[in-house]
mmCIF file of C-alpha atoms and ligand atoms in Angstrom:
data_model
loop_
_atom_site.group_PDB
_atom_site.id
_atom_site.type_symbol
_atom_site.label_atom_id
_atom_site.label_comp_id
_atom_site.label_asym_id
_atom_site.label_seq_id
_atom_site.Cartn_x
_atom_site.Cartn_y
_atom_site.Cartn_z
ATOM 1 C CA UNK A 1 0.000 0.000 0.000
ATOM 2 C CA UNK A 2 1.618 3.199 -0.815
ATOM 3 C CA UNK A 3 2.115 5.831 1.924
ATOM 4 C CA UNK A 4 -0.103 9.341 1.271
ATOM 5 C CA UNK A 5 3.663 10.753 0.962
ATOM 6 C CA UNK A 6 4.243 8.751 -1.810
ATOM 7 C CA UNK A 7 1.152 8.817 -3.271
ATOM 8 C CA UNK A 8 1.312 13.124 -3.106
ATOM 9 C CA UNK A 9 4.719 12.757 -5.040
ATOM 10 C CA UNK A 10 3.275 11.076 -7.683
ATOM 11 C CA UNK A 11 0.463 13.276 -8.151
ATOM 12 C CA UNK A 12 2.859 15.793 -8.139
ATOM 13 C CA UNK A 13 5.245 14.717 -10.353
ATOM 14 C CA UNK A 14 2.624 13.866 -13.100
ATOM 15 C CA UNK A 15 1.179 17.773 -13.373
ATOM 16 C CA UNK A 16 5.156 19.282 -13.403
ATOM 17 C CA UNK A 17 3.686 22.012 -15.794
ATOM 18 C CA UNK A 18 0.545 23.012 -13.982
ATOM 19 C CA UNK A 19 -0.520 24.152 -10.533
ATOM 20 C CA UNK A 20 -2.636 21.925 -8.105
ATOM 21 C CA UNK A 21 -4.700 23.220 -5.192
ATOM 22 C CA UNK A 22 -4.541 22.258 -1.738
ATOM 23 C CA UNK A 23 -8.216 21.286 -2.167
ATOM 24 C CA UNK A 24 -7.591 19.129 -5.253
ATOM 25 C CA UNK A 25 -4.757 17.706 -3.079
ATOM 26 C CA UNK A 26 -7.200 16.828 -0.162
ATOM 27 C CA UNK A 27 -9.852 15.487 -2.271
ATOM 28 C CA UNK A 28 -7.156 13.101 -4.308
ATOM 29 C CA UNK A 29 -5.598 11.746 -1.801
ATOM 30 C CA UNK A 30 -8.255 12.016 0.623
ATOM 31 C CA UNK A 31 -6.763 13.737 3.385
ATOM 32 C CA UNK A 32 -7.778 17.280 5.072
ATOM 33 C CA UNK A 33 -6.011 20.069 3.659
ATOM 34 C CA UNK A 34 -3.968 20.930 6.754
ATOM 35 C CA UNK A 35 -2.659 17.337 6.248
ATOM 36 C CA UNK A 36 -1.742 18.523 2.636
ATOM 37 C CA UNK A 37 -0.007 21.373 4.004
ATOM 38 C CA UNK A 38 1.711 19.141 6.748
ATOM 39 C CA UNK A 39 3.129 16.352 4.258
ATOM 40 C CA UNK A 40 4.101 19.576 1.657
ATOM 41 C CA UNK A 41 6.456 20.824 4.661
ATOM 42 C CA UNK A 42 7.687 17.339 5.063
ATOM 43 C CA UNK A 43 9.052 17.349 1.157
ATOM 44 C CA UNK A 44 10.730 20.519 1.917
ATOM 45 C CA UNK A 45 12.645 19.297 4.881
ATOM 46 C CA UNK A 46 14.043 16.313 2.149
ATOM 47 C CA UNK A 47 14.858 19.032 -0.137
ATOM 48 C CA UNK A 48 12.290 19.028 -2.501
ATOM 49 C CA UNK A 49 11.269 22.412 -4.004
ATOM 50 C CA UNK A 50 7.517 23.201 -4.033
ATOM 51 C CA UNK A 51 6.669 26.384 -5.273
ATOM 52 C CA UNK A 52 2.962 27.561 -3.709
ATOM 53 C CA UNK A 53 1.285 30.148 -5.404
ATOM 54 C CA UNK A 54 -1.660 32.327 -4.086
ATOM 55 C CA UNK A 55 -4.938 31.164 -5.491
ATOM 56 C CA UNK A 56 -3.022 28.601 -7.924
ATOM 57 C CA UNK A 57 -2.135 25.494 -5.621
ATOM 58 C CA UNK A 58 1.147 24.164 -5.389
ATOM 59 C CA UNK A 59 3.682 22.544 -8.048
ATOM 60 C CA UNK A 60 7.138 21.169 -7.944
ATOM 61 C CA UNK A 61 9.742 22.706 -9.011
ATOM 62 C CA UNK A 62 12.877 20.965 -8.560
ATOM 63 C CA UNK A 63 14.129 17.537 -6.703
ATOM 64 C CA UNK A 64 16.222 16.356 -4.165
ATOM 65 C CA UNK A 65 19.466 15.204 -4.734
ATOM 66 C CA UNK A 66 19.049 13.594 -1.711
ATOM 67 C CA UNK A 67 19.156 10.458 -2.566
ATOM 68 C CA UNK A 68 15.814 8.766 -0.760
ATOM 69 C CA UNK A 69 13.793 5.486 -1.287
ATOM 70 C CA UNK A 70 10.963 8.099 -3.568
ATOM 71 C CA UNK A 71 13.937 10.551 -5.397
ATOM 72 C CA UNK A 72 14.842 6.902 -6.661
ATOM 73 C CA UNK A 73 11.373 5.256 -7.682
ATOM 74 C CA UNK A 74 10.375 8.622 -9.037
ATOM 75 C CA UNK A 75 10.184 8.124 -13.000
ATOM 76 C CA UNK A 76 12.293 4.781 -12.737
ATOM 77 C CA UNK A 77 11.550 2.736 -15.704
ATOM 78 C CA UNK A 78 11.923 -1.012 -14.828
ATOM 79 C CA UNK A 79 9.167 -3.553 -13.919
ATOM 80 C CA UNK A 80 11.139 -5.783 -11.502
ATOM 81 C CA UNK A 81 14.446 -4.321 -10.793
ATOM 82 C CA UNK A 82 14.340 -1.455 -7.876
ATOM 83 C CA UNK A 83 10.320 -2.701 -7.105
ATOM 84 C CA UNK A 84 11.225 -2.895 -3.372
ATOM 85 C CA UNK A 85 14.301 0.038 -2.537
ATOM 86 C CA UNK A 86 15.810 -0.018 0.985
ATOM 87 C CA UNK A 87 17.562 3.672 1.629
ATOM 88 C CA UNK A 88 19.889 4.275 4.567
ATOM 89 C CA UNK A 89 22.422 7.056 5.504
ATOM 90 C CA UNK A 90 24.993 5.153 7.064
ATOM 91 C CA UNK A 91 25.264 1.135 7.546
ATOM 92 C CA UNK A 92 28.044 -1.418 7.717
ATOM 93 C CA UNK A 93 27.811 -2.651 4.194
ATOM 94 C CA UNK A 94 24.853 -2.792 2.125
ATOM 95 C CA UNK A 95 25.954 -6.441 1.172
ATOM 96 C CA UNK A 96 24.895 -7.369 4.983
ATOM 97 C CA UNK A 97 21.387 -5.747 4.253
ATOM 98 C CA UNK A 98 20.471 -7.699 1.036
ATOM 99 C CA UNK A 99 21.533 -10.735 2.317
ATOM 100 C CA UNK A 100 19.457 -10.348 5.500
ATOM 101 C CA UNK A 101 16.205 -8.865 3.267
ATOM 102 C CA UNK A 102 16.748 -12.232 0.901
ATOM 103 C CA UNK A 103 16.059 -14.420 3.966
ATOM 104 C CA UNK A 104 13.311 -12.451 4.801
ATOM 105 C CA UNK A 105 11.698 -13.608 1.525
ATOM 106 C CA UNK A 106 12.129 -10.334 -0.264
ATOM 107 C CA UNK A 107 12.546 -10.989 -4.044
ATOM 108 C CA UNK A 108 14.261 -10.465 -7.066
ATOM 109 C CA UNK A 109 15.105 -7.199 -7.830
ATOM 110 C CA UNK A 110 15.344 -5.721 -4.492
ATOM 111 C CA UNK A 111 17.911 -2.694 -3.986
ATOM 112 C CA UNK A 112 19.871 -1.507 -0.934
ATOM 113 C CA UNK A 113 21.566 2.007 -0.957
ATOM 114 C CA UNK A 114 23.418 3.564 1.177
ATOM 115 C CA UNK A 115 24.924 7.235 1.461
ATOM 116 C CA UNK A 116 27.690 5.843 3.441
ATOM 117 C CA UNK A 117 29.298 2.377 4.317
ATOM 118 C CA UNK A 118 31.513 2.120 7.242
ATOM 119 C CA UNK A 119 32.615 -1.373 6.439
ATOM 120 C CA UNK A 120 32.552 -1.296 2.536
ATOM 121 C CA UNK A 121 33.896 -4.756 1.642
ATOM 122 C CA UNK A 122 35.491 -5.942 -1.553
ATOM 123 C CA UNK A 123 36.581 -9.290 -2.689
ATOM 124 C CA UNK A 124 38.127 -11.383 0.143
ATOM 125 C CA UNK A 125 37.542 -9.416 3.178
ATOM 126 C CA UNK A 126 39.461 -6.550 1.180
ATOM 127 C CA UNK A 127 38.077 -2.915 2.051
ATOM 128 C CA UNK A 128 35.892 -0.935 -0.135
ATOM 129 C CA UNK A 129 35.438 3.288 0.904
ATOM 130 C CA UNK A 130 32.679 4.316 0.786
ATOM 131 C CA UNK A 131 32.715 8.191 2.001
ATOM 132 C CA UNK A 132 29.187 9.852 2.634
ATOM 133 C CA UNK A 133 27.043 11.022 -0.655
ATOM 134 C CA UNK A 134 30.247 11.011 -2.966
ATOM 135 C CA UNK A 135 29.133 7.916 -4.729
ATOM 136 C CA UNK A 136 27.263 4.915 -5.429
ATOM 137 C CA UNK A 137 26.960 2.142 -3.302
ATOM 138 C CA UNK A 138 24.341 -0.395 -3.329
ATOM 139 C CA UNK A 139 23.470 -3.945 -3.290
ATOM 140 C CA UNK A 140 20.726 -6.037 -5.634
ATOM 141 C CA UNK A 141 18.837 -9.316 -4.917
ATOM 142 C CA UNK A 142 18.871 -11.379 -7.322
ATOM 143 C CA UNK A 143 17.462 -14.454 -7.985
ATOM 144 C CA UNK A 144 18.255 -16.441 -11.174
ATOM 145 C CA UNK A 145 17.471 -19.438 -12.023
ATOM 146 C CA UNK A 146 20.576 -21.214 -13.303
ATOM 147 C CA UNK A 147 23.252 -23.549 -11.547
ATOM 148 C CA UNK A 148 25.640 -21.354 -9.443
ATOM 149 C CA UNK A 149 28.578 -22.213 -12.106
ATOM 150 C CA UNK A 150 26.630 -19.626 -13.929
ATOM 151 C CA UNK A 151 27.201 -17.054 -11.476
ATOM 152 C CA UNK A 152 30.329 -15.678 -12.463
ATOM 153 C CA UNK A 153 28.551 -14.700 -15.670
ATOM 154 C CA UNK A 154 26.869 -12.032 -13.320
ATOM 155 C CA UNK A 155 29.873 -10.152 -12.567
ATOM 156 C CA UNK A 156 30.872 -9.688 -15.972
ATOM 157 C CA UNK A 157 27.731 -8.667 -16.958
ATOM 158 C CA UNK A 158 27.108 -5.929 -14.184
ATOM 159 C CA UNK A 159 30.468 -4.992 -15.575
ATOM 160 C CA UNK A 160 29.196 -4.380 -19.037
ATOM 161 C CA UNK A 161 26.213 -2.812 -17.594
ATOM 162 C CA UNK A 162 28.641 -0.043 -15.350
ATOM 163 C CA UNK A 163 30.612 0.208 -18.990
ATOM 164 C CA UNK A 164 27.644 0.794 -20.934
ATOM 165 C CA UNK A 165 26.377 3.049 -18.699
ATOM 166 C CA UNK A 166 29.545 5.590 -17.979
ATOM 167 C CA UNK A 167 29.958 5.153 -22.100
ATOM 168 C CA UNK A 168 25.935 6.250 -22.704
ATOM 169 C CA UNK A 169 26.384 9.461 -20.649
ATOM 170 C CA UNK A 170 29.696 10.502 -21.307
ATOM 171 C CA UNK A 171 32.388 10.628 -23.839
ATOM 172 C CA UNK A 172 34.790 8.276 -21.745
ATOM 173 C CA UNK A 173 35.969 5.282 -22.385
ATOM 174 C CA UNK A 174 35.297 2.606 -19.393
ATOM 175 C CA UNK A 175 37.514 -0.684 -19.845
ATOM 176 C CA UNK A 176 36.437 -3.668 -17.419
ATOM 177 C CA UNK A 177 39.401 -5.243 -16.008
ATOM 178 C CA UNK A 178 38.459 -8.965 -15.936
ATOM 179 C CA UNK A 179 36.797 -10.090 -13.969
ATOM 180 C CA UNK A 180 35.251 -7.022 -11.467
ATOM 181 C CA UNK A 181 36.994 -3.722 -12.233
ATOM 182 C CA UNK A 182 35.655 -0.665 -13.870
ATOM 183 C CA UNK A 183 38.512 1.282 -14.973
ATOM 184 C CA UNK A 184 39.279 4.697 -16.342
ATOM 185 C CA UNK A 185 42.263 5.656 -17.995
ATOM 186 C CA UNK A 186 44.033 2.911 -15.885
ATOM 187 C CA UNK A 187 42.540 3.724 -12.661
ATOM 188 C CA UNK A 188 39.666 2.283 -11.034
ATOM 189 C CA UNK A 189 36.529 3.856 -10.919
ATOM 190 C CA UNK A 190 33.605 0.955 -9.916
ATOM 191 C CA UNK A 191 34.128 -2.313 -8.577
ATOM 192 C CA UNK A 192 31.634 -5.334 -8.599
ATOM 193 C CA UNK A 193 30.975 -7.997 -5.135
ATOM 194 C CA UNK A 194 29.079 -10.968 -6.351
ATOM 195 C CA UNK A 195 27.978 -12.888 -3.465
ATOM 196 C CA UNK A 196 26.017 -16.118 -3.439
ATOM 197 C CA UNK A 197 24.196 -18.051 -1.958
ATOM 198 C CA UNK A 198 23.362 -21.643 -3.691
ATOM 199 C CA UNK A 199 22.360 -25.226 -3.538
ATOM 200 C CA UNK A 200 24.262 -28.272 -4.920
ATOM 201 C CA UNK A 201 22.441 -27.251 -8.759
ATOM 202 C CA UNK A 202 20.230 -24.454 -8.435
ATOM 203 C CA UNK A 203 21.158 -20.501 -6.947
ATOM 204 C CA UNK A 204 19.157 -19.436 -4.343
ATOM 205 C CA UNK A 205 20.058 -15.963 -4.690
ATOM 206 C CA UNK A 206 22.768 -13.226 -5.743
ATOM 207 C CA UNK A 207 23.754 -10.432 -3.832
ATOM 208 C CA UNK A 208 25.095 -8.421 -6.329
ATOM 209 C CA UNK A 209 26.878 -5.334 -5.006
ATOM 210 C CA UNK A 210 28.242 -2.166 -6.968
ATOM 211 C CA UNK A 211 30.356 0.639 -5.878
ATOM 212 C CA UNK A 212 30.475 3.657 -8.469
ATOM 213 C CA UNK A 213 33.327 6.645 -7.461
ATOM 214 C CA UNK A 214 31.420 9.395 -8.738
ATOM 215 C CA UNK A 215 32.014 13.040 -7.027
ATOM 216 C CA UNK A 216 35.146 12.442 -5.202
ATOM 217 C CA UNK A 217 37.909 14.653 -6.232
ATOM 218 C CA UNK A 218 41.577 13.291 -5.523
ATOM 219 C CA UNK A 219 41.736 14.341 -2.125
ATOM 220 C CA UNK A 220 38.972 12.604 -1.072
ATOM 221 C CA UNK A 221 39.722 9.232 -1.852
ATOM 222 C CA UNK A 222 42.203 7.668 0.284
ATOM 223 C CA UNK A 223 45.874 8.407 0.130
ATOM 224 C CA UNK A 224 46.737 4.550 -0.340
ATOM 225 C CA UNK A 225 44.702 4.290 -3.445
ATOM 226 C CA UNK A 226 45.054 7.802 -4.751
ATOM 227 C CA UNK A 227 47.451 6.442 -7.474
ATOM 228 C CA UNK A 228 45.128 3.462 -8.744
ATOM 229 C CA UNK A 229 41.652 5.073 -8.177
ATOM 230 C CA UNK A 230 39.470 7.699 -9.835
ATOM 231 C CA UNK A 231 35.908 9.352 -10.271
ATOM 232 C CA UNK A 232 33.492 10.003 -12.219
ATOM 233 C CA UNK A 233 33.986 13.898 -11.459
ATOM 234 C CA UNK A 234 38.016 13.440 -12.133
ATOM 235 C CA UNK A 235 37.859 12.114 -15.012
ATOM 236 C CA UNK A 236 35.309 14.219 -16.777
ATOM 237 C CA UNK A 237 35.442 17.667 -14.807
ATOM 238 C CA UNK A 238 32.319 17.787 -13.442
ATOM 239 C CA UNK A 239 29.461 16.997 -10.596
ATOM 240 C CA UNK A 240 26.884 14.006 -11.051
ATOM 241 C CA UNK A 241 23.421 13.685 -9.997
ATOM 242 C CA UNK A 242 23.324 10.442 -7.921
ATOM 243 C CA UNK A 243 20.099 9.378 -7.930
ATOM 244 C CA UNK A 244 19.974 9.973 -11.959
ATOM 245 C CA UNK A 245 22.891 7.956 -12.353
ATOM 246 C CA UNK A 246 21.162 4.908 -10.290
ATOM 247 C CA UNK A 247 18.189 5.040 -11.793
ATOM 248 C CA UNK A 248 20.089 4.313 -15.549
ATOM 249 C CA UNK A 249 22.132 2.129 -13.969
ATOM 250 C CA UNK A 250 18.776 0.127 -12.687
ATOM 251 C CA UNK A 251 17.541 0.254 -16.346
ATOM 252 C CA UNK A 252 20.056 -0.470 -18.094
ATOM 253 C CA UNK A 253 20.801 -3.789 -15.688
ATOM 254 C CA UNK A 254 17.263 -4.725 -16.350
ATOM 255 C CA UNK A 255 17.254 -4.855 -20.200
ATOM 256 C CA UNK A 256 20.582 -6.394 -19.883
ATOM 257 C CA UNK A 257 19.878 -9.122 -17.399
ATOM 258 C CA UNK A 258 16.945 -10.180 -18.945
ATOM 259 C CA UNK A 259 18.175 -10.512 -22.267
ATOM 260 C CA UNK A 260 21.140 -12.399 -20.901
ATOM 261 C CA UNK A 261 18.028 -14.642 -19.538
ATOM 262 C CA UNK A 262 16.403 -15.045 -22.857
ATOM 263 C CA UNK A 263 19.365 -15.350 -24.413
ATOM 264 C CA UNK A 264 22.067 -16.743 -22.761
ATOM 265 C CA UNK A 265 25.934 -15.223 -22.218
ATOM 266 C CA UNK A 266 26.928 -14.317 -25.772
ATOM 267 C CA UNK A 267 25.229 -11.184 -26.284
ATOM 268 C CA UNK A 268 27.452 -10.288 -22.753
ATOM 269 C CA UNK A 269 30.347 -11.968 -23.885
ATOM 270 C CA UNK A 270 30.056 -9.996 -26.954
ATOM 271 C CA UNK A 271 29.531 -6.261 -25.843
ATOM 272 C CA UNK A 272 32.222 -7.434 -22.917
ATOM 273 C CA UNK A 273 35.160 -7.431 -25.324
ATOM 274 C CA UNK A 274 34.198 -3.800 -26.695
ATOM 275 C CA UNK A 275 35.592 -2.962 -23.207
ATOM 276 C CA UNK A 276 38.052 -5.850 -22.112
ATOM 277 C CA UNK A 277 40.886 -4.034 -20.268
ATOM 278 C CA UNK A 278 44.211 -5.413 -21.804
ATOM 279 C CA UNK A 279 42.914 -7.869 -24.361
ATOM 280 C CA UNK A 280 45.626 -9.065 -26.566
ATOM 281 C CA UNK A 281 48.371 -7.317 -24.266
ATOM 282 C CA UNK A 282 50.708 -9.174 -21.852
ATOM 283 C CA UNK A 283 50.299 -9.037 -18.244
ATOM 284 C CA UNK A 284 50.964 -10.156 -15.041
ATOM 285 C CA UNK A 285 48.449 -12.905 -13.498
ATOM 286 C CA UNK A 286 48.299 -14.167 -9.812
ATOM 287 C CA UNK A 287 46.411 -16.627 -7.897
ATOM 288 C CA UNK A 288 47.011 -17.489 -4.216
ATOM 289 C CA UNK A 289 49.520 -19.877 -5.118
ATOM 290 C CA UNK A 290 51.718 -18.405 -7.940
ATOM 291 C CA UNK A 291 52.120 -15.465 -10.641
ATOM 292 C CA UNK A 292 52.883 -15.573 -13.913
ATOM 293 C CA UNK A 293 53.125 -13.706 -17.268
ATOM 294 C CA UNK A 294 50.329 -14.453 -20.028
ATOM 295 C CA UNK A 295 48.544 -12.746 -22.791
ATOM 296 C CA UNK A 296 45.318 -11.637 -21.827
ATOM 297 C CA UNK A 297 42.988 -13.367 -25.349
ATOM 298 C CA UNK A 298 39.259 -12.872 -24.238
ATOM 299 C CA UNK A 299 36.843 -14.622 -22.604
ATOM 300 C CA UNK A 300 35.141 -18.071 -23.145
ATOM 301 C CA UNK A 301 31.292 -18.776 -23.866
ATOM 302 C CA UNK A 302 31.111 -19.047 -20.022
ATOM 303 C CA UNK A 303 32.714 -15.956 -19.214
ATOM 304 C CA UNK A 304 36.248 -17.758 -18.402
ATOM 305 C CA UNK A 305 39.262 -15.353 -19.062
ATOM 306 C CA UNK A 306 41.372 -16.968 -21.582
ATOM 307 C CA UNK A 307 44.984 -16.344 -21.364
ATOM 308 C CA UNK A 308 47.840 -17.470 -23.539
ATOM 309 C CA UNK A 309 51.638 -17.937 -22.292
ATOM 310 C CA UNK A 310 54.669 -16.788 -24.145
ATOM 311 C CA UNK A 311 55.089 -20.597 -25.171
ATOM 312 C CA UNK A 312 51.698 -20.583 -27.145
ATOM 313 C CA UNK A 313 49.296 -22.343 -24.096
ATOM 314 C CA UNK A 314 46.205 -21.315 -23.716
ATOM 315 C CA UNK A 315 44.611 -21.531 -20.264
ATOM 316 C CA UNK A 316 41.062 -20.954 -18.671
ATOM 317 C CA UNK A 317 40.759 -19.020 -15.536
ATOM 318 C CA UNK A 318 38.081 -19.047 -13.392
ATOM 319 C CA UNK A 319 39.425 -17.116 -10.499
ATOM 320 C CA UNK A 320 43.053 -14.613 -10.423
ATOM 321 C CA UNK A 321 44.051 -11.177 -10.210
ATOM 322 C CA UNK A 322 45.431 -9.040 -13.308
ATOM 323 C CA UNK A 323 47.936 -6.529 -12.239
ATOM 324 C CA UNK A 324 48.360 -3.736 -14.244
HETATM 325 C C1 BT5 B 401 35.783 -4.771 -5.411
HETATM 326 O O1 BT5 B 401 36.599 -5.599 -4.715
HETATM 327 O O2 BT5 B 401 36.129 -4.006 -6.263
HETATM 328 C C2 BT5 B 401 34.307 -4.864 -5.002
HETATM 329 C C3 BT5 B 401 33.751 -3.565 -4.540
HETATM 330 C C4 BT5 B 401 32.266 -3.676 -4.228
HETATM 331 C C5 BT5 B 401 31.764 -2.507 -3.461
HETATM 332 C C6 BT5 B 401 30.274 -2.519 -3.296
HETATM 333 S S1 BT5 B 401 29.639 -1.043 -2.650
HETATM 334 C C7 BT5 B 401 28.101 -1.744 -2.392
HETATM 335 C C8 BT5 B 401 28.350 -3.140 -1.895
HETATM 336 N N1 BT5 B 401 28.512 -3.155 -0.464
HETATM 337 C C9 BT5 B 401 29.736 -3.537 -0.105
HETATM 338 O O3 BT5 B 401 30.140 -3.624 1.079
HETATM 339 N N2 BT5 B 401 30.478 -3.802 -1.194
HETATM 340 C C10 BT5 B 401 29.710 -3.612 -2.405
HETATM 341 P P1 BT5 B 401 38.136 -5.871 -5.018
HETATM 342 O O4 BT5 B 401 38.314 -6.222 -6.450
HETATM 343 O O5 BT5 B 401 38.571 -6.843 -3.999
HETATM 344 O O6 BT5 B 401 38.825 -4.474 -4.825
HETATM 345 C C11 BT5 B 401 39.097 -3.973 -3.563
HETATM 346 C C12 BT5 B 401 40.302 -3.054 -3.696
HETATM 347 O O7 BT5 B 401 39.946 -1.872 -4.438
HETATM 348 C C13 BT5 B 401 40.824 -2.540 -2.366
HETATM 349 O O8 BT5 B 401 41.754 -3.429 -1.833
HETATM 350 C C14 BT5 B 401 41.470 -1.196 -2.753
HETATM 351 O O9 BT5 B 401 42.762 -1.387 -3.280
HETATM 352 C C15 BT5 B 401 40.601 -0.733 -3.894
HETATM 353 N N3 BT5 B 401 39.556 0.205 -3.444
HETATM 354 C C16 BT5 B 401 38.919 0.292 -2.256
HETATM 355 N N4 BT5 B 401 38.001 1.253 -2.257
HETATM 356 C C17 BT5 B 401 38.043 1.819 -3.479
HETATM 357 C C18 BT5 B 401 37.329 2.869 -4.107
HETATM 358 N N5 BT5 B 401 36.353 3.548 -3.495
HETATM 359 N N6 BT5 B 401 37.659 3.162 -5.387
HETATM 360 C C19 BT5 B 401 38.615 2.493 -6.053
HETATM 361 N N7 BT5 B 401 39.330 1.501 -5.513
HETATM 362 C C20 BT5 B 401 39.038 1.151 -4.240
#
């Protein structure tokens, strides 16, 4: 059931160009008008800007950029993805969240944001910052039905989606460092956490999380990573509207994912090496155990990276790091 709040935001959002009364207002959403009034002062406290005219009625006139569970629904154009939308200022991680909300039963498509994570986490217990409104940071349930060997094929493809995405609104040119980076002239601007949780031949769920730099400027990210990491705002010189940019991000995962479900992986595979980081180059490849020099060649129908040594053998990965 959606709140009166909601519901008021709607109505407004849908007459942008004309003027509403506080009677109209009452009588639509069937509250007094001093209730009107009340949930009108409410909107301005979360930054929206509502213009009220003598004798015309009241109309918006510009958003939040907070970012807020209704600045995100507002105008979003998928059916499944971003249905349900948990918003918080500050947590731990927003990994923790989804997880929790997918054992609650909450389905596929469900988003956690955050303005801030205080425990960010990457890819083995490695950090991830995550400083207050500066960028994107959020975690989707997912819940696929394919065997969890598929579920590497996720990552790459939220990594096309990021690509696509940066490439559709800008004129730079994202590469995707196999198999979770996001990078920008060398340094990294998103990276991808694809957590799962499975049975012996069937996923239960995917917690998919994504972490966008997108205002920061170089002082704000942290000294140790200055070098290797960038933003949005760095790289092309100016400030980004956060709730805009996860909204296309939403829609553009949606019409991705689900033609990766009618489909299968080759459309992904296929738009993925438009923006494979290194393809055809030589470099460096670890794994816990060793490292190693190898030509980076592509990647394989199932979203293996395919790598070829100096001595002409080819080898499928399935897990390593490329260093760069
Ligand atoms: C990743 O791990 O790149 C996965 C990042 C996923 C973050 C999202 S945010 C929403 C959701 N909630 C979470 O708690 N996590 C997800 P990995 O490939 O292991 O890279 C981690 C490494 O990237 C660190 O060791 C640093 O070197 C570097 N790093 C940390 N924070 C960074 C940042 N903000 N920008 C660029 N590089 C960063």
């Amino acid at each position: 059931m959606e709140s009166t709040r909601q519901r008021l935001i709607k109505i407004l959002e849908s007459n942008r160009d004309s003027y509403l009364s506080g009677q109209e207002l009452s009588n639509q959403l069937n509250v007094s008008r001093t209730a009107v009034w009340k949930h009108m002062k409410e909107l301005g406290k979360d930054g929206y800007e509502i213009e009220a005219a003598p004798r015309k009625g009241y109309r918006i006139v510009a958003y939040p950029d907070k970012v807020t569970k209704n600045t995100l629904q507002w105008g979003l154009n998928t059916s499944r993805v971003g249905r349900d939308i948990f918003h918080y200022e500050q947590v731990s991680s927003t990994q923790d969240i989804a997880h929790q909300l997918a054992k609650e039963g909450y389905g596929h498509g469900t988003v956690v944001v955050a303005d801030e994570q205080v425990k960010g986490k990457g890819r083995m217990s490695r950090a991830w910052h995550s400083k207050r409104n500066e960028g994107i940071w959020f975690s989707l349930l997912l819940k696929p039905e394919l065997p969890p060997v598929q579920a590497p094929q996720i990552t790459l493809l939220a990594a096309v989606v990021l690509a696509e995405a940066i490439s559709s609104i800008s004129d730079l040119s994202p590469q995707i460092k196999w198999p979770n980076d996001i990078l920008i002239n060398h340094k990294k601007i998103a990276g991808i956490l694809t957590e799962m949780q499975a049975e012996q031949d069937q996923i239960q769920y995917i917690v998919l999380g994504i972490g966008i730099n997108v205002n920061q400027d170089q002082s704000s990210l942290p000294e140790d990573i200055r070098h290797k990491a960038t933003s949005l705002r760095q790289e092309s010189g100016k400030t980004w509207e956060i709730n805009w940019l996860i909204q296309l991000i939403l829609e553009t995962f949606e019409n991705t994912y689900e033609q990766f479900i009618q489909e299968g992986f080759l459309p992904v595979k296929n738009k993925w090496e438009k923006y494979g980081y290194r393809l055809g180059q030589e470099v460096t490849i670890s794994t816990m155990r060793k490292a190693w020099q190898a030509t980076l060649v592509g990647i394989e129908a199932d979203g293996a990276l395919l790598t070829r040594t100096e001595e002409g053998i080819q080898e499928k990965l399935y897990s390593a790091e490329i260093h760069w």
